[in-house]
Tab-separated table of C-alpha atoms in Angstrom:
chain	number	residue	atom	x	y	z
A	1	UNK	CA	0.000	0.000	0.000
A	2	UNK	CA	3.017	2.290	0.297
A	3	UNK	CA	2.266	4.285	-2.832
A	4	UNK	CA	3.444	7.827	-3.428
A	5	UNK	CA	0.988	10.630	-4.155
A	6	UNK	CA	2.302	12.361	-7.312
A	7	UNK	CA	0.290	15.503	-6.599
A	8	UNK	CA	1.770	15.796	-3.113
A	9	UNK	CA	5.265	15.069	-4.370
A	10	UNK	CA	4.896	17.750	-7.045
A	11	UNK	CA	3.531	20.462	-4.765
A	12	UNK	CA	5.221	19.892	-1.396
A	13	UNK	CA	8.801	20.979	-0.791
A	14	UNK	CA	11.418	19.475	1.500
A	15	UNK	CA	10.663	22.316	3.915
A	16	UNK	CA	6.966	21.381	3.889
A	17	UNK	CA	7.871	17.791	4.722
A	18	UNK	CA	10.126	18.911	7.575
A	19	UNK	CA	7.360	21.115	9.008
A	20	UNK	CA	4.787	18.337	8.667
A	21	UNK	CA	7.029	15.783	10.359
A	22	UNK	CA	7.901	18.212	13.150
A	23	UNK	CA	4.239	18.954	13.826
A	24	UNK	CA	3.403	15.241	13.712
A	25	UNK	CA	6.193	14.489	16.208
A	26	UNK	CA	4.954	17.305	18.461
A	27	UNK	CA	1.358	16.042	18.400
A	28	UNK	CA	2.156	12.354	18.914
A	29	UNK	CA	4.923	13.110	21.422
A	30	UNK	CA	2.651	15.386	23.449
A	31	UNK	CA	-0.062	12.739	23.411
A	32	UNK	CA	2.365	10.097	24.693
A	33	UNK	CA	3.792	12.339	27.431
A	34	UNK	CA	0.334	13.316	28.629
A	35	UNK	CA	-0.909	9.729	28.368
A	36	UNK	CA	1.927	8.293	30.472
A	37	UNK	CA	1.972	11.167	32.944
A	38	UNK	CA	-1.772	11.310	33.573
A	39	UNK	CA	-2.315	7.555	33.802
A	40	UNK	CA	0.847	6.324	35.493
A	41	UNK	CA	2.552	9.186	37.313
A	42	UNK	CA	0.204	11.842	38.712
A	43	UNK	CA	-1.557	11.137	42.007
A	44	UNK	CA	-5.072	12.326	41.239
A	45	UNK	CA	-6.279	11.590	44.783
A	46	UNK	CA	-4.555	14.790	45.905
A	47	UNK	CA	-7.214	17.566	45.965
A	48	UNK	CA	-4.773	20.110	44.509
A	49	UNK	CA	-4.726	18.139	41.249
A	50	UNK	CA	-8.504	18.030	40.782
A	51	UNK	CA	-8.866	21.367	38.911
A	52	UNK	CA	-6.434	20.011	36.294
A	53	UNK	CA	-8.532	16.949	35.482
A	54	UNK	CA	-10.944	18.569	32.974
A	55	UNK	CA	-8.078	20.484	31.353
A	56	UNK	CA	-6.046	17.298	30.863
A	57	UNK	CA	-9.089	15.461	29.439
A	58	UNK	CA	-9.791	18.305	26.989
A	59	UNK	CA	-6.152	18.572	25.941
A	60	UNK	CA	-5.853	14.830	25.428
A	61	UNK	CA	-9.088	14.857	23.415
A	62	UNK	CA	-7.631	17.542	21.160
A	63	UNK	CA	-4.358	15.638	20.771
A	64	UNK	CA	-6.328	12.504	19.825
A	65	UNK	CA	-7.960	14.570	17.069
A	66	UNK	CA	-4.552	15.813	15.956
A	67	UNK	CA	-3.121	12.323	15.876
A	68	UNK	CA	-5.925	11.178	13.604
A	69	UNK	CA	-5.396	14.184	11.325
A	70	UNK	CA	-1.711	13.236	11.035
A	71	UNK	CA	-2.802	9.751	9.952
A	72	UNK	CA	-5.274	11.342	7.545
A	73	UNK	CA	-2.457	13.294	5.878
A	74	UNK	CA	-0.558	10.024	5.608
A	75	UNK	CA	-3.497	8.484	3.766
A	76	UNK	CA	-3.214	11.245	1.181
A	77	UNK	CA	0.549	10.910	0.912
A	78	UNK	CA	0.894	14.478	2.197
A	79	UNK	CA	3.073	13.828	5.241
A	80	UNK	CA	6.210	12.369	3.625
A	81	UNK	CA	5.274	12.351	-0.076
A	82	UNK	CA	8.657	11.210	-1.380
A	83	UNK	CA	9.038	8.379	1.131
A	84	UNK	CA	5.747	6.477	0.930
A	85	UNK	CA	6.863	3.626	3.214
A	86	UNK	CA	7.700	6.078	6.022
A	87	UNK	CA	4.512	8.005	5.311
A	88	UNK	CA	2.459	4.819	5.696
A	89	UNK	CA	4.348	3.674	8.804
A	90	UNK	CA	3.588	6.927	10.618
A	91	UNK	CA	-0.066	6.621	9.661
A	92	UNK	CA	-0.212	3.064	10.942
A	93	UNK	CA	1.287	4.074	14.296
A	94	UNK	CA	-1.171	6.949	14.701
A	95	UNK	CA	-4.342	4.959	13.995
A	96	UNK	CA	-3.099	2.072	16.151
A	97	UNK	CA	-2.518	4.415	19.098
A	98	UNK	CA	-5.840	6.096	18.444
A	99	UNK	CA	-8.085	3.037	18.738
A	100	UNK	CA	-6.360	-0.030	17.313
A	101	UNK	CA	-7.650	0.753	13.829
A	102	UNK	CA	-6.485	-0.950	10.651
A	103	UNK	CA	-4.670	1.615	8.516
A	104	UNK	CA	-5.445	-0.344	5.352
A	105	UNK	CA	-9.183	-0.402	6.075
A	106	UNK	CA	-9.247	3.309	6.908
A	107	UNK	CA	-7.192	4.119	3.823
A	108	UNK	CA	-9.599	2.298	1.531
A	109	UNK	CA	-12.698	3.779	3.181
A	110	UNK	CA	-11.339	7.308	3.146
A	111	UNK	CA	-10.431	7.232	-0.527
A	112	UNK	CA	-13.856	5.801	-1.273
A	113	UNK	CA	-15.300	8.742	0.670
A	114	UNK	CA	-13.467	11.125	-1.671
A	115	UNK	CA	-14.685	9.290	-4.775
A	116	UNK	CA	-18.347	9.160	-3.708
A	117	UNK	CA	-18.590	12.085	-1.308
A	118	UNK	CA	-22.091	12.717	-0.008
A	119	UNK	CA	-23.713	9.806	-1.858
A	120	UNK	CA	-25.071	6.440	-0.643
A	121	UNK	CA	-21.760	4.871	-1.766
A	122	UNK	CA	-19.836	7.148	0.608
A	123	UNK	CA	-18.881	5.135	3.750
A	124	UNK	CA	-18.863	8.349	5.814
A	125	UNK	CA	-22.332	9.451	4.723
A	126	UNK	CA	-25.673	8.347	6.145
A	127	UNK	CA	-28.240	8.601	3.355
A	128	UNK	CA	-31.018	7.668	5.795
A	129	UNK	CA	-30.197	10.445	8.287
A	130	UNK	CA	-28.348	13.111	6.245
A	131	UNK	CA	-29.439	15.933	8.593
A	132	UNK	CA	-29.536	14.309	12.035
A	133	UNK	CA	-26.399	14.198	14.157
A	134	UNK	CA	-26.770	11.289	16.582
A	135	UNK	CA	-28.263	8.664	14.224
A	136	UNK	CA	-25.597	9.527	11.650
A	137	UNK	CA	-22.875	9.365	14.305
A	138	UNK	CA	-24.169	5.955	15.368
A	139	UNK	CA	-23.950	4.700	11.777
A	140	UNK	CA	-20.485	6.216	11.414
A	141	UNK	CA	-19.292	4.628	14.658
A	142	UNK	CA	-20.584	1.152	13.778
A	143	UNK	CA	-18.960	1.252	10.344
A	144	UNK	CA	-15.514	2.016	11.720
A	145	UNK	CA	-15.504	0.389	15.142
A	146	UNK	CA	-15.891	-3.289	14.364
A	147	UNK	CA	-14.868	-6.671	15.731
A	148	UNK	CA	-11.151	-6.100	15.122
A	149	UNK	CA	-11.113	-2.831	17.054
A	150	UNK	CA	-13.210	-4.348	19.869
A	151	UNK	CA	-10.763	-7.261	20.269
A	152	UNK	CA	-7.687	-5.024	20.197
A	153	UNK	CA	-9.087	-2.569	22.731
A	154	UNK	CA	-10.330	-5.362	24.997
A	155	UNK	CA	-6.801	-6.773	25.128
A	156	UNK	CA	-5.337	-3.313	25.792
A	157	UNK	CA	-7.830	-2.614	28.569
A	158	UNK	CA	-7.100	-6.002	30.169
A	159	UNK	CA	-3.351	-5.310	30.118
A	160	UNK	CA	-3.855	-1.857	31.619
A	161	UNK	CA	-6.099	-3.319	34.311
A	162	UNK	CA	-3.372	-5.790	35.295
A	163	UNK	CA	-0.691	-3.118	35.355
A	164	UNK	CA	-2.640	-0.298	36.971
A	165	UNK	CA	-4.800	-2.255	39.424
A	166	UNK	CA	-6.231	0.374	41.782
A	167	UNK	CA	-5.175	3.133	39.369
A	168	UNK	CA	-7.310	1.648	36.580
A	169	UNK	CA	-9.881	4.513	36.670
A	170	UNK	CA	-7.146	6.864	35.453
A	171	UNK	CA	-7.041	4.924	32.186
A	172	UNK	CA	-10.785	5.370	31.746
A	173	UNK	CA	-10.602	9.090	32.492
A	174	UNK	CA	-7.496	10.010	30.530
A	175	UNK	CA	-7.532	7.528	27.653
A	176	UNK	CA	-10.972	5.988	27.048
A	177	UNK	CA	-13.001	9.163	27.632
A	178	UNK	CA	-10.801	11.451	25.482
A	179	UNK	CA	-10.799	8.852	22.691
A	180	UNK	CA	-14.611	8.777	22.646
A	181	UNK	CA	-14.903	12.555	22.873
A	182	UNK	CA	-12.415	12.978	20.045
A	183	UNK	CA	-14.470	10.682	17.800
A	184	UNK	CA	-17.475	12.938	18.380
A	185	UNK	CA	-15.338	16.016	17.713
A	186	UNK	CA	-13.866	14.569	14.520
A	187	UNK	CA	-17.266	13.479	13.290
A	188	UNK	CA	-19.010	16.756	14.061
A	189	UNK	CA	-16.433	19.126	12.588
A	190	UNK	CA	-14.916	16.848	9.934
A	191	UNK	CA	-17.928	14.912	8.614
A	192	UNK	CA	-21.316	16.086	9.846
A	193	UNK	CA	-20.986	19.860	9.444
A	194	UNK	CA	-19.207	19.671	6.056
A	195	UNK	CA	-21.440	17.001	4.488
A	196	UNK	CA	-24.882	17.352	6.066
A	197	UNK	CA	-27.806	18.198	3.816
A	198	UNK	CA	-29.038	21.768	4.266
A	199	UNK	CA	-31.529	24.040	2.530
A	200	UNK	CA	-28.760	25.577	0.452
A	201	UNK	CA	-27.417	22.972	-1.984
A	202	UNK	CA	-23.761	22.100	-2.402
A	203	UNK	CA	-21.861	24.043	-5.019
A	204	UNK	CA	-20.076	21.198	-6.808
A	205	UNK	CA	-19.437	17.465	-7.045
A	206	UNK	CA	-17.534	17.376	-3.742
A	207	UNK	CA	-20.833	17.692	-1.833
A	208	UNK	CA	-19.108	19.492	0.986
A	209	UNK	CA	-18.746	22.942	2.504
A	210	UNK	CA	-16.262	24.670	4.770
A	211	UNK	CA	-16.819	26.375	8.091
A	212	UNK	CA	-16.134	30.100	8.444
A	213	UNK	CA	-14.036	29.823	11.602
A	214	UNK	CA	-10.962	31.941	12.099
A	215	UNK	CA	-7.502	30.384	12.258
A	216	UNK	CA	-7.420	29.692	16.012
A	217	UNK	CA	-10.952	28.271	16.293
A	218	UNK	CA	-10.359	26.184	13.172
A	219	UNK	CA	-7.210	24.746	14.764
A	220	UNK	CA	-8.889	24.051	18.107
A	221	UNK	CA	-11.976	22.393	16.626
A	222	UNK	CA	-10.401	20.024	14.111
A	223	UNK	CA	-6.871	21.029	13.057
A	224	UNK	CA	-8.294	22.991	10.109
A	225	UNK	CA	-10.127	19.918	8.818
A	226	UNK	CA	-13.260	22.066	8.929
A	227	UNK	CA	-11.913	23.811	5.820
A	228	UNK	CA	-13.338	20.779	4.186
A	229	UNK	CA	-14.166	21.965	0.708
A	230	UNK	CA	-10.565	23.084	0.354
A	231	UNK	CA	-9.437	19.657	1.474
A	232	UNK	CA	-11.649	17.851	-1.042
A	233	UNK	CA	-10.560	20.237	-3.758
A	234	UNK	CA	-6.841	19.635	-3.113
A	235	UNK	CA	-6.523	16.564	-0.819
A	236	UNK	CA	-2.718	16.526	-1.008
A	237	UNK	CA	-2.451	19.816	0.911
A	238	UNK	CA	-1.434	19.036	4.531
A	239	UNK	CA	-3.704	20.194	7.327
A	240	UNK	CA	-1.479	23.050	8.462
A	241	UNK	CA	-1.466	24.667	4.984
A	242	UNK	CA	-5.257	24.632	4.510
A	243	UNK	CA	-5.782	28.136	6.009
A	244	UNK	CA	-3.319	29.608	3.519
A	245	UNK	CA	-4.961	27.776	0.638
A	246	UNK	CA	-8.398	28.957	1.774
A	247	UNK	CA	-7.080	32.535	1.917
A	248	UNK	CA	-5.793	32.276	-1.653
A	249	UNK	CA	-2.150	32.460	-0.608
A	250	UNK	CA	-1.162	29.143	-2.193
A	251	UNK	CA	-1.033	28.255	-5.858
A	252	UNK	CA	-1.614	24.504	-6.177
A	253	UNK	CA	-1.711	22.512	-9.402
């Protein structure tokens, strides 16, 4: 599956690759540090630590979103376009850490989403509930969280239970809960809002729209993935360059 994306290779420079890899390392590294620290090291029974709990959960939720977006760029060959094997390896690590997902399955589904965006053939679209959040989210969740993911996560949870023992609730609070919240965040800002059916029809074959958030809110909500029409228009543009492309500051072939 380690195939290069010719569009990404043609449009992304060595500097772009270095920036993308640095941001990916920062996101994944921060997630790992926070994961280990919150679950294994901090004594959350101390009252002085309690005000930090919601902040840590929110930050870890956001980093989960970022880690998935890094994997998403890998699926488009936009992370390391001239080294497809490394590009794929990073994507595999990210989706495995996220929820034990199969990179190959996600890769195939995501590219099918781009081919059939907003149609019944689109694996991310719910033709039965194209306007309703929770039924569509339920369909989305069932399609991607299957038997393989259930088995992998059951094994992981069992291992953590053996290691953590009385600290096991920390894993639920700082790993399981942020993972679930991040799936809702990714779905809402990266699938539901861009692709839901509204009174105003879509403007082209991509069947998607972009949010009108400013740079900071766009970053905080979904790592600029809410600039979704821009992404569908030029899927080889990495997430961190989407604001510039939306502003007309990039010329992409």
